[in-house]
Short mmCIF file of C-alpha atoms in Angstrom, two decimals:
data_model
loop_
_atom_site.label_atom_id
_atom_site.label_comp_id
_atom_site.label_asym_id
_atom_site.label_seq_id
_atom_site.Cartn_x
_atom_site.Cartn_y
_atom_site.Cartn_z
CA UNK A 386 -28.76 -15.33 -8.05
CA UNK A 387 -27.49 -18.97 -7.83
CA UNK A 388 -25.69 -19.15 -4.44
CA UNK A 389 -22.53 -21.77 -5.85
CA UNK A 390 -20.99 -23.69 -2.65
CA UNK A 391 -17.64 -23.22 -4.70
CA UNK A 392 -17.84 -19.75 -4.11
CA UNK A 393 -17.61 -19.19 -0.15
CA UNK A 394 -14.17 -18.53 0.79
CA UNK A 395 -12.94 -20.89 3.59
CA UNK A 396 -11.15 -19.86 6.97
CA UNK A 397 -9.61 -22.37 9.75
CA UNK A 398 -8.37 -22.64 12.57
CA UNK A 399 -5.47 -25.22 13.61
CA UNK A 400 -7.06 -27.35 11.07
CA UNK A 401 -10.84 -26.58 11.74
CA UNK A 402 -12.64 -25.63 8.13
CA UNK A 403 -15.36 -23.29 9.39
CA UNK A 404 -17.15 -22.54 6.22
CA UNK A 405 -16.40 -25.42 3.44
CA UNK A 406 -17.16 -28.43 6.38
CA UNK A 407 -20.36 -26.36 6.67
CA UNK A 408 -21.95 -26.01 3.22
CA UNK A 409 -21.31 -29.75 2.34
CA UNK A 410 -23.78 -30.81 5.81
CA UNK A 411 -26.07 -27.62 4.41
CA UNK A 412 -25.86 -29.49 0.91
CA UNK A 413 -27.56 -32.69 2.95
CA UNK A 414 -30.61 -30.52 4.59
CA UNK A 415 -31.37 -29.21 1.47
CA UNK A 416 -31.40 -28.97 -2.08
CA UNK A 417 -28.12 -27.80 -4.11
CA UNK A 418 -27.76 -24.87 -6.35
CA UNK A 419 -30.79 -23.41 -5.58
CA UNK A 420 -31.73 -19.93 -7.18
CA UNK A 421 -32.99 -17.63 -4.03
CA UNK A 422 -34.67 -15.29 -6.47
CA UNK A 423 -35.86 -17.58 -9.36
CA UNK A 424 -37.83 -19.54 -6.72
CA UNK A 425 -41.44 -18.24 -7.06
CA UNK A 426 -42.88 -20.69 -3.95
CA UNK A 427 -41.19 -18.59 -1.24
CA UNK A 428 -42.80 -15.46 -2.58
CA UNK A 429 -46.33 -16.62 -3.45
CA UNK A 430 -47.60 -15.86 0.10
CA UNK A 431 -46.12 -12.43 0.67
CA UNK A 432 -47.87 -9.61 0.19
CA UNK A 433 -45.68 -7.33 -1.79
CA UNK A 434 -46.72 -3.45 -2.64
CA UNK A 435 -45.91 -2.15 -5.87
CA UNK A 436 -44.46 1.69 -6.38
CA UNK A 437 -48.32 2.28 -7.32
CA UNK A 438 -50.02 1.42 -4.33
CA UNK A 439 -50.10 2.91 -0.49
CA UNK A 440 -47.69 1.24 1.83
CA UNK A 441 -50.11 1.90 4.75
CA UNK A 442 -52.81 -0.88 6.09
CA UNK A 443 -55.79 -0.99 7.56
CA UNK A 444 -55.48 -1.92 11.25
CA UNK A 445 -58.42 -3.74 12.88
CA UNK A 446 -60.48 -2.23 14.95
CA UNK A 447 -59.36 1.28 15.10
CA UNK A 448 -62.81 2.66 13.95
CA UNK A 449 -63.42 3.67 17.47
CA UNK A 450 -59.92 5.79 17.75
CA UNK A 451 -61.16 9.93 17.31
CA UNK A 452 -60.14 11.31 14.18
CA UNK A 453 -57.15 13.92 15.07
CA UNK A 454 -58.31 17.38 13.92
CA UNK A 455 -55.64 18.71 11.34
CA UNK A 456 -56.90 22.03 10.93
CA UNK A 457 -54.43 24.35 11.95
CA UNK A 458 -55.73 28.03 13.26
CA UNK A 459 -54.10 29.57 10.41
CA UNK A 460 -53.81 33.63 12.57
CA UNK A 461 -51.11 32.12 14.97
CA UNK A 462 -47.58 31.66 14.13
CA UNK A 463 -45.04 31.39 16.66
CA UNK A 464 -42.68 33.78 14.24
CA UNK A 465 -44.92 36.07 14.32
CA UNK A 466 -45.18 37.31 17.88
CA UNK A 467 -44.03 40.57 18.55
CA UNK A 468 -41.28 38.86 21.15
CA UNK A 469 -40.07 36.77 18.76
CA UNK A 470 -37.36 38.94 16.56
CA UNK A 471 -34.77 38.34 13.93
CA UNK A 472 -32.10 38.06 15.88
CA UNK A 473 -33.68 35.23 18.44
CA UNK A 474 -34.48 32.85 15.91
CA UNK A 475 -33.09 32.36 12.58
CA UNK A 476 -34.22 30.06 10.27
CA UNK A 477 -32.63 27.86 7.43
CA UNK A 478 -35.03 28.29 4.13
CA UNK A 479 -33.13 25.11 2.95
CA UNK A 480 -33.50 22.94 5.88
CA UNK A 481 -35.74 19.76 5.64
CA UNK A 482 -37.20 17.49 8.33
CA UNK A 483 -35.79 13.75 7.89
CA UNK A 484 -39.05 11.60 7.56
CA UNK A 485 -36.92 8.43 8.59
CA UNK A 486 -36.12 10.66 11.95
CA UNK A 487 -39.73 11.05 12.73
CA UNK A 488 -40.49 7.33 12.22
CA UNK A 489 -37.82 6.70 15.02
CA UNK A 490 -39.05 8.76 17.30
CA UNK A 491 -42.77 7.16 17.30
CA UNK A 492 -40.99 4.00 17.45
CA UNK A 493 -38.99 5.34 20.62
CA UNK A 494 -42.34 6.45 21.92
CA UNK A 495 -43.83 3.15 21.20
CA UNK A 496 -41.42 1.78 23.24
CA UNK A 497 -42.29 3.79 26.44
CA UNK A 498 -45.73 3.08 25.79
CA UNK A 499 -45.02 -0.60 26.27
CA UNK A 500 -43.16 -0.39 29.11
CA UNK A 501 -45.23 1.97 31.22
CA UNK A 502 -48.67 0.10 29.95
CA UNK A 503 -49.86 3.35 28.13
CA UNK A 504 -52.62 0.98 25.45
CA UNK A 505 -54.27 3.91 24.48
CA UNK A 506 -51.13 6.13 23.63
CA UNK A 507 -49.35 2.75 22.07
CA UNK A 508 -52.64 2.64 19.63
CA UNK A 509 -52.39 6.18 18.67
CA UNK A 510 -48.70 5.91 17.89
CA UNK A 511 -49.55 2.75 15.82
CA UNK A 512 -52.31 4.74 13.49
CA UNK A 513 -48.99 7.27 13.44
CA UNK A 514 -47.01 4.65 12.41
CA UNK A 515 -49.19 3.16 9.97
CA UNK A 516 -49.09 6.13 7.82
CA UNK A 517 -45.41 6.17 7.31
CA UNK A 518 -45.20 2.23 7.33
CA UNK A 519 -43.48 0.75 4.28
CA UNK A 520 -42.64 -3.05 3.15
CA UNK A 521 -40.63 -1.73 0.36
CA UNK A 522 -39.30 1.56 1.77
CA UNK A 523 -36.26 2.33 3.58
CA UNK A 524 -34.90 0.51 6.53
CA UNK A 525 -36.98 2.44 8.91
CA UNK A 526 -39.66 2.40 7.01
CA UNK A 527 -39.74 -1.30 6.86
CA UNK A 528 -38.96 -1.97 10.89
CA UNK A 529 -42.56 0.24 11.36
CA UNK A 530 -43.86 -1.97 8.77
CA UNK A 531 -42.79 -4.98 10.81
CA UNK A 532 -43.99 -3.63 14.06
CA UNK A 533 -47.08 -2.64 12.80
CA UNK A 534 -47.91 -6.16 11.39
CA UNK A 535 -46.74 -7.55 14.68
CA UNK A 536 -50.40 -6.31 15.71
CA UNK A 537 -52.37 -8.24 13.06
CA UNK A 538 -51.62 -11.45 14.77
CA UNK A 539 -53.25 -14.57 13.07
CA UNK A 540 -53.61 -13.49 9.45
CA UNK A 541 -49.57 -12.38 9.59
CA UNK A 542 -48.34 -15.68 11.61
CA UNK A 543 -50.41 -17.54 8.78
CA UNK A 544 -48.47 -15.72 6.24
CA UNK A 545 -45.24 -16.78 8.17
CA UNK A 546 -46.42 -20.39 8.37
CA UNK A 547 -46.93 -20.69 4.51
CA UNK A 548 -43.15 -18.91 3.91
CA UNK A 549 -41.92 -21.16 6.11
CA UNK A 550 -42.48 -24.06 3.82
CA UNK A 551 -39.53 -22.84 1.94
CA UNK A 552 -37.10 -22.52 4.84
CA UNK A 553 -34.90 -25.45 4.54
CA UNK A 554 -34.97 -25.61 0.95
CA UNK A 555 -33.73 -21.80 0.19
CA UNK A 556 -34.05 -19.62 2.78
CA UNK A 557 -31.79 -20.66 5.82
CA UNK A 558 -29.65 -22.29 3.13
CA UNK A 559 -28.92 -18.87 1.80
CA UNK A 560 -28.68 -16.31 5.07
CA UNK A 561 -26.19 -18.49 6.57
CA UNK A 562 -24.53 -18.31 3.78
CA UNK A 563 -24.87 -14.54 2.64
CA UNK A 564 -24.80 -13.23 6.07
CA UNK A 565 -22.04 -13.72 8.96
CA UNK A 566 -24.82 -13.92 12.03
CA UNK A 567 -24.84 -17.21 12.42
CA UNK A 568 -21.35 -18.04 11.00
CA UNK A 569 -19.68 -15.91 13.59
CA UNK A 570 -20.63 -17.13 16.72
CA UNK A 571 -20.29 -20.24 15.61
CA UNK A 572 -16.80 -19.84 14.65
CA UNK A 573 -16.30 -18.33 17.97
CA UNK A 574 -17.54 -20.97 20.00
CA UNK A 575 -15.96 -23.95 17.98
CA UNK A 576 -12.67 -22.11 18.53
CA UNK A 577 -13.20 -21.84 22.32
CA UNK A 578 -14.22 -25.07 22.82
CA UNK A 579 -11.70 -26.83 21.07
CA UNK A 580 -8.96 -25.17 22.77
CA UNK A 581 -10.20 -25.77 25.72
CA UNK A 582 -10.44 -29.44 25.70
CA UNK A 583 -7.47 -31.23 27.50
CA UNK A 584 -5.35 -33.43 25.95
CA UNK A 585 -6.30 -36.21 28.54
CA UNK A 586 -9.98 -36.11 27.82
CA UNK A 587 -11.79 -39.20 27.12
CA UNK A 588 -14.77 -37.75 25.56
CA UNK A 589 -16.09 -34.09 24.67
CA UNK A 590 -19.70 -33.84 26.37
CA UNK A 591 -22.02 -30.66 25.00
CA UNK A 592 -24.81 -29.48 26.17
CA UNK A 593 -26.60 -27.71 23.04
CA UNK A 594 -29.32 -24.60 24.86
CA UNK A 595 -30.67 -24.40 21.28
CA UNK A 596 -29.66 -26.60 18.33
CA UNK A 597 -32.23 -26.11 15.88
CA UNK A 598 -30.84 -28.22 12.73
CA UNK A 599 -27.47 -28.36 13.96
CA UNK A 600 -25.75 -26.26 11.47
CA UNK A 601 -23.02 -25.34 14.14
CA UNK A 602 -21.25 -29.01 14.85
CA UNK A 603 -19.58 -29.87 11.62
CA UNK A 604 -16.43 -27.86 11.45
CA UNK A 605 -15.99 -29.40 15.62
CA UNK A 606 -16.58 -32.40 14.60
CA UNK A 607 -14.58 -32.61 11.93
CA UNK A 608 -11.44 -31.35 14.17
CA UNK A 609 -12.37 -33.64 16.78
CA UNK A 610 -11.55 -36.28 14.38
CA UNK A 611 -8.18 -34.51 13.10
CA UNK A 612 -6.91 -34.48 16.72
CA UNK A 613 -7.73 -38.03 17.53
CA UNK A 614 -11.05 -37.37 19.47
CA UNK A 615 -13.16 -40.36 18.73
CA UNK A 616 -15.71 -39.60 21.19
CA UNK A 617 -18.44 -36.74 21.06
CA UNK A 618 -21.95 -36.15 23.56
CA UNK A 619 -24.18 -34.01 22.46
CA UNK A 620 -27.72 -32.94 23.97
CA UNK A 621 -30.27 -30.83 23.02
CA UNK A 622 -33.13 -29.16 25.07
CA UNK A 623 -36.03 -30.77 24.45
CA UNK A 624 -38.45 -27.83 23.15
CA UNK A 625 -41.67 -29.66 23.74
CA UNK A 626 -43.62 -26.54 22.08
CA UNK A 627 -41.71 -28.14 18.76
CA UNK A 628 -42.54 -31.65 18.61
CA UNK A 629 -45.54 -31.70 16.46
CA UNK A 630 -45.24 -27.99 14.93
CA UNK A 631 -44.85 -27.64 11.56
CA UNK A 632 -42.80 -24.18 11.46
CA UNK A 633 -39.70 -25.92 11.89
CA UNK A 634 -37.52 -26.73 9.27
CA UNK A 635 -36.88 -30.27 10.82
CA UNK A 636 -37.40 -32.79 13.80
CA UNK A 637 -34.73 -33.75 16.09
CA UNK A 638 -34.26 -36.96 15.16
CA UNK A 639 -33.83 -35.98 11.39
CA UNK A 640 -31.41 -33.61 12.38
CA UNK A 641 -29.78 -36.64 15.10
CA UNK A 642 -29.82 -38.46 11.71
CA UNK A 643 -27.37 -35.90 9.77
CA UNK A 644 -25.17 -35.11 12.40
CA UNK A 645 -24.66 -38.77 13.03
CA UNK A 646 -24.08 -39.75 9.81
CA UNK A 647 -21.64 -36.79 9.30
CA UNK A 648 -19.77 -37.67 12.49
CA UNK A 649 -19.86 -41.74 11.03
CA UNK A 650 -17.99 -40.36 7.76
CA UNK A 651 -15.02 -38.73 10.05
CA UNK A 652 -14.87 -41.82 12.22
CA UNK A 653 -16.22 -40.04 14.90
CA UNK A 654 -18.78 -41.86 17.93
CA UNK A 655 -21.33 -39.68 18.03
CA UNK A 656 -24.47 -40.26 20.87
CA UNK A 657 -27.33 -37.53 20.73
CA UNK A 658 -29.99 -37.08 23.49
CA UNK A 659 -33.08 -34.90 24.29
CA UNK A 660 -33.18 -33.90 27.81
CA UNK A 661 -36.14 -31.37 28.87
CA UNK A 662 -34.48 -29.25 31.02
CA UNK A 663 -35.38 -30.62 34.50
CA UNK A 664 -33.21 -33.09 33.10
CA UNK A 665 -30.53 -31.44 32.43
CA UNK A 666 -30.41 -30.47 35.88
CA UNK A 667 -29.18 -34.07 37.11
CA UNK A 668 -27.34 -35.05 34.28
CA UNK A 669 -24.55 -37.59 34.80
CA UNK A 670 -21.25 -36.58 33.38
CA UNK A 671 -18.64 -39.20 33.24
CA UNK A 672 -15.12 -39.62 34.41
CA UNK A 673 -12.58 -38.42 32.08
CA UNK A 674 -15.28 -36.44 30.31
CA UNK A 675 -15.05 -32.66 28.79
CA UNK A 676 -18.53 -31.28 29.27
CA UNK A 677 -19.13 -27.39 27.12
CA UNK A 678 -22.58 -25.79 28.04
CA UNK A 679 -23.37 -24.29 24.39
CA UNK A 680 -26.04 -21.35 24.60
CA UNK A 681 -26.69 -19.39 21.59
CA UNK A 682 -29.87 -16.91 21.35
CA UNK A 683 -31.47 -14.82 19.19
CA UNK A 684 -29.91 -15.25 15.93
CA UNK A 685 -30.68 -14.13 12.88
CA UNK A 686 -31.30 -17.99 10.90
CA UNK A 687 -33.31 -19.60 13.98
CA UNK A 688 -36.66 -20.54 13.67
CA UNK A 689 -37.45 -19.50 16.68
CA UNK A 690 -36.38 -16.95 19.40
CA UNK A 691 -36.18 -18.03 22.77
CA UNK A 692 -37.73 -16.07 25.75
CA UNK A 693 -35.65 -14.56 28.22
CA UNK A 694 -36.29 -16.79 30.86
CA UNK A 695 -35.96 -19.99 28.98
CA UNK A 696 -31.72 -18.22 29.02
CA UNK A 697 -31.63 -17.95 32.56
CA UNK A 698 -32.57 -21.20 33.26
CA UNK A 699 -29.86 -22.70 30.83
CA UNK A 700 -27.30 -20.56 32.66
CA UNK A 701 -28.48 -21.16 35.55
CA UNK A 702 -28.03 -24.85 35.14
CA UNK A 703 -24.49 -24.31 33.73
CA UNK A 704 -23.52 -22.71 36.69
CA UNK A 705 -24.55 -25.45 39.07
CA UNK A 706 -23.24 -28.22 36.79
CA UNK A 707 -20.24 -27.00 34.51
CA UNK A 708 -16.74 -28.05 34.38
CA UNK A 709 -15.09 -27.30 31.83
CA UNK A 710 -16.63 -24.31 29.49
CA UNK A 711 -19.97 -21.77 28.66
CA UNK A 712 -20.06 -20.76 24.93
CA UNK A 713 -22.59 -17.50 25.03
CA UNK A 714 -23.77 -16.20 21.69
CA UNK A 715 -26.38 -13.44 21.90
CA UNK A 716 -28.00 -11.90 18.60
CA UNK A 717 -30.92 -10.21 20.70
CA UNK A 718 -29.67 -7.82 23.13
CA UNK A 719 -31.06 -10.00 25.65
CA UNK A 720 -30.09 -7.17 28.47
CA UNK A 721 -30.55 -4.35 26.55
CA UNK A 722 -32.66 -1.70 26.78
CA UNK A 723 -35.61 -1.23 23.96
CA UNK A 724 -33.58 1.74 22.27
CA UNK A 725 -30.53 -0.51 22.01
CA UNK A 726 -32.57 -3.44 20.29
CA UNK A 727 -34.40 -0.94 18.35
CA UNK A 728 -31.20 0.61 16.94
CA UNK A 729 -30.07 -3.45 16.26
CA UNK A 730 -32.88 -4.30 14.27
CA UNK A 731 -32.31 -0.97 12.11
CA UNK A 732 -29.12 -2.08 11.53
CA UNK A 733 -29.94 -5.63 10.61
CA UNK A 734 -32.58 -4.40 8.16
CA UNK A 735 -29.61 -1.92 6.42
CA UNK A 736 -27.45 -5.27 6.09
CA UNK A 737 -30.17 -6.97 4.66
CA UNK A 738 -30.56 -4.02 2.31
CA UNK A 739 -26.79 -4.10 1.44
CA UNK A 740 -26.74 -7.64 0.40
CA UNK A 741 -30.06 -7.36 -1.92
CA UNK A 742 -29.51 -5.49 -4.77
CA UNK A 743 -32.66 -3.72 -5.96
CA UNK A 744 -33.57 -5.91 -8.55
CA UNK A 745 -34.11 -8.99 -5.54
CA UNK A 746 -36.48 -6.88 -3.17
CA UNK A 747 -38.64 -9.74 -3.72
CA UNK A 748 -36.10 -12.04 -1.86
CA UNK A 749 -34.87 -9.73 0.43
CA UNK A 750 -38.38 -9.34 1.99
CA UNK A 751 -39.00 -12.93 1.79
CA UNK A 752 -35.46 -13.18 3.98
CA UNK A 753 -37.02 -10.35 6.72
CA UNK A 754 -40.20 -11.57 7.17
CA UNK A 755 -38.70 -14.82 8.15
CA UNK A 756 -35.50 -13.97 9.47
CA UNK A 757 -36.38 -10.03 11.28
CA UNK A 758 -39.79 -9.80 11.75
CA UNK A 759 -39.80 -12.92 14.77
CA UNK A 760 -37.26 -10.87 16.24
CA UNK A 761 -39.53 -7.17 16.52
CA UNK A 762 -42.23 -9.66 17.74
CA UNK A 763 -40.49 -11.12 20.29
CA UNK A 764 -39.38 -7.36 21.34
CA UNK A 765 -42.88 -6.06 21.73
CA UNK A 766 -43.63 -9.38 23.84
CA UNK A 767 -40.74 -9.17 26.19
CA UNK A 768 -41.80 -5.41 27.02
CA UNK A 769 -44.94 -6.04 27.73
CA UNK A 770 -44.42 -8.11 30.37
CA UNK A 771 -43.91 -7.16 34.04
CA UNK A 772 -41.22 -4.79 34.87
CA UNK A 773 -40.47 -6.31 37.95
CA UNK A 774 -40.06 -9.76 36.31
CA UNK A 775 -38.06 -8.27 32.86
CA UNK A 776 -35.55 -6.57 35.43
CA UNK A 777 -34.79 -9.41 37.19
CA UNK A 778 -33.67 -11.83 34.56
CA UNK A 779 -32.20 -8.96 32.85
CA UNK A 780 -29.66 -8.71 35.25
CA UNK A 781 -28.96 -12.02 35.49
CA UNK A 782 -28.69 -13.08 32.21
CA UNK A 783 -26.79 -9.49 31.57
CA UNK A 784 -24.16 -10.37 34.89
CA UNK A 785 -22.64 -14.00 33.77
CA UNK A 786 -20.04 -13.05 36.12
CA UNK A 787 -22.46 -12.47 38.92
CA UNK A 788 -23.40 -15.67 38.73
CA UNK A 789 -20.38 -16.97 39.62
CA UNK A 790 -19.29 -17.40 35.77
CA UNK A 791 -15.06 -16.52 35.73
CA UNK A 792 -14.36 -15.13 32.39
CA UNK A 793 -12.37 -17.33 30.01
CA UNK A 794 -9.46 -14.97 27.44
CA UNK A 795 -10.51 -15.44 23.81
CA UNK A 796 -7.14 -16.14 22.40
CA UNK A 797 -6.11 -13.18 19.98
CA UNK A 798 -6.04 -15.61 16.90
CA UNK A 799 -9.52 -16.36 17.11
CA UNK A 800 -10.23 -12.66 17.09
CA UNK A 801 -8.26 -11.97 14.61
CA UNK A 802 -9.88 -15.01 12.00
CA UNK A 803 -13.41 -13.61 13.05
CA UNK A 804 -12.17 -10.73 11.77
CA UNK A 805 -11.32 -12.19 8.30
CA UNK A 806 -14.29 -14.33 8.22
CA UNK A 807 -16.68 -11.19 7.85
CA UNK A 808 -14.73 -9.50 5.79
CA UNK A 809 -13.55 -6.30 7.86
CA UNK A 810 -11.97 -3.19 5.72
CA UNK A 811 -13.62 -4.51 2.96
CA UNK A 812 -17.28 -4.50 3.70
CA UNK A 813 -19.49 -2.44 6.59
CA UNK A 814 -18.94 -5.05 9.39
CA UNK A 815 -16.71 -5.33 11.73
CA UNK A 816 -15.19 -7.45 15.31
CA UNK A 817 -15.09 -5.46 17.84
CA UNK A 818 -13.53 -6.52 21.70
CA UNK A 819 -15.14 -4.60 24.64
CA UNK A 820 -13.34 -7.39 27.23
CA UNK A 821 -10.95 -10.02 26.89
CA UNK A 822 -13.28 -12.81 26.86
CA UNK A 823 -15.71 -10.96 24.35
CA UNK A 824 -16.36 -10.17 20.94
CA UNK A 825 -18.96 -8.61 19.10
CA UNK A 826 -19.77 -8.26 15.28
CA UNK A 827 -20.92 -5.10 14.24
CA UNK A 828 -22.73 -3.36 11.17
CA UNK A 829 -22.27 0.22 10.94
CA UNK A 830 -20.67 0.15 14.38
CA UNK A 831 -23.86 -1.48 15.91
CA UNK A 832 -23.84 -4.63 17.37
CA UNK A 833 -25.66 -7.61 16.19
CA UNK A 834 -24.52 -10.55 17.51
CA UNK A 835 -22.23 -10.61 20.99
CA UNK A 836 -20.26 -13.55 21.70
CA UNK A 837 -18.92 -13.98 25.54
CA UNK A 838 -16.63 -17.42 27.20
CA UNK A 839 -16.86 -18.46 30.63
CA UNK A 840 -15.62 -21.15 32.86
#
């Protein structure tokens, strides 16, 4: 399953090459024409189950958890009682329970147990769950699997760290490239940025919340240098938790490197800076000088998942300091409800599914344990923490408008190419538009990634 550059179709818009201007800076971060499923280093850590084995676990330290008595007291039956007749209750011989239904209910349950602090009921659902757990199941199967490793802590982080080896090399290369959760709120927020530049600006400043290896500035930058904009400010949050990790597919000044370069080859001026965010606070924005607060979370190719409050403070700061745009892209539900991001990461996991034939499981598990399972841990984290505390950024980070934020029209064209770009009538996702400065892509009518602009 060579993944061929050639192949990715290519969609603009007034002039801006989303997808080809793309793959040549991936091309750069890592190596060309590689084969996702001929690669045997991303597997060699990942501890697949064959149709042979169990697709439960052991968990640790559950010897002290009761055995459940299954005996059943085999005199009493409910259809038996002498006021239970034929005519009250009829029953369909043919009529099976859904296992996959019962795995979403303990997984519902889980989720109350979280929230209301119930350890012991959380642990019993877990030994629940760990019976009907499976890496190589169905979706639902899988997401228990996922949230049932969540609890094994250091031995499934290392098995993370050692995956992650491979992530620039294959794996980020090829789910921004096989999947449209990164490409479309990108697209969206190129588009809305570049139309919202005035003609009599000097320089375009952005202020990146999250730019990982700066995957989404090509396409801009090359239209910035098709309209005659010479001069381009970008910072980046300075994640200090990053600095000297190793789980990240590279440092900021590699990726400074790149994007400089790039810009260099378009004739474009291009100044980088890492600001912690203090910083950011007090930054000095110039005369003549377009400034685009950039704040994308939660999706499905970054490394790392930022916390809730890490999003408030961003937008927060935008609020105090902007002047000219906020580009929102959430693929976490940020200010949803557990039931809502439960129901997105089922859907993620069928996507994944639908783009894996059966014959790459291998790959496609490698892809979720990188790609899904950071997002079911950070979901057990965030409800775990204090109600008081979740509710509160909740609300701000779910009321942009509240915070003084006025909503900014996503022109129809821009709806209408996101549209194209993942394929809509033609596969199972599709844009949707709940307001007129929002857009969301869907799978199976679920949302995955939201996309909001603001002034």
């Amino acid at each position: 399953m060579n993944i061929e550059l050639s192949s990715i179709p290519s969609f603009s818009f007034a002039g801006l090459n989303i997808e080809q201007e793309t793959w040549h800076y991936l091309a750069d971060i890592s190596s060309p024409s590689i084969s996702l499923v001929d690669s045997s280093d991303i597997f060699s850590s990942m501890p697949l189950i064959s149709s042979d084995e169990s697709c439960s676990f052991v968990l640790p330290n559950n010897n002290n958890i009761p055995e459940q008595n299954s005996s059943v007291d085999q005199d009493f039956s409910p259809m038996t009682s002498e006021s239970a007749t034929q005519d009250q209750v009829m029953i369909d011989q043919n009529l099976e329970v859904c296992p996959d239904q019962g795995i979403y209910h303990l997984l519902m349950a889980y989720g109350e147990a979280l929230q209301f602090s119930l350890k012991e009921l959380g642990n019993e659902i877990i030994i629940r769950l760990n019976d009907k757990a499976c890496l190589t199941g169905s979706a639902i199967q899988r997401l228990a699997y996922y949230f049932v490793r969540n609890l094994e802590g250091g031995v499934h982080n290392q098995r993370r760290k050692e995956l992650i080896k491979n992530y620039e090399a294959v794996a980020l290369k090829a789910i921004y490239q096989i999947f449209p959760f990164g490409r479309f709120p990108h697209f969206a927020a190129n588009s809305a940025i570049l139309e919202a530049i005035p003609q009599t600006t000097y320089s375009v400043h952005i202020v990146d919340f999250d730019i990982s290896i700066g995957i989404q500035w090509p396409p801009l930058i090359e239209e910035l240098a098709r309209r005659g904009q010479r001069m381009l400010r970008l910072t980046a949050i300075n994640w200090k938790e990053e600095n000297n990790s190793t789980c990240f597919p590279q440092s900021f000044e590699e990726t400074k490197a790149l994007l400089c370069e790039y810009a260099h080859g378009f004739g474009v001026s291009l100044k980088m800076e890492h600001m912690e965010m203090e910083e950011i606070k007090t930054i000095n924005i110039r005369e003549n000088e377009f400034l685009a607060f950039n704040c994308m979370v939660g999706l499905s190719h970054m490394a790392k998942s930022r916390s809730i409050t890490n999003v408030a403070e961003f937008l927060e700061i935008a609020s105090n300091n902007n002047r000219g745009i906020v580009t929102f892209g959430d693929g976490s539900e940020l200010a949803s409800s557990f039931d809502v991001r439960l129901d997105q990461l089922y859907a993620l996991l069928e996507s994944m599914e639908m783009h894996f034939p059966k014959q790459f499981d291998e790959a496609r598990i490698a892809m979720e344990c990188l790609f899904v399972a950071p997002h079911v841990d950070s979901l057990v984290s965030s409800f775990q923490k204090s109600d008081i505390v979740i509710d509160g950024l909740i609300r701000q980070v779910g009321g942009l408008a509240e915070m003084g934020f006025p909503p900014r029209r996503i022109n129809i064209s821009h709806l209408m190419e996101a549209k194209e770009l993942v394929k809509e009538g033609e596969s199972l996702y599709c844009v949707t538009s709940e307001a007129d400065n929002q857009m969301s892509l869907c799978y199976l009518g679920i949302p995955l990634v939201k996309f909001s602009s603001w002034l």
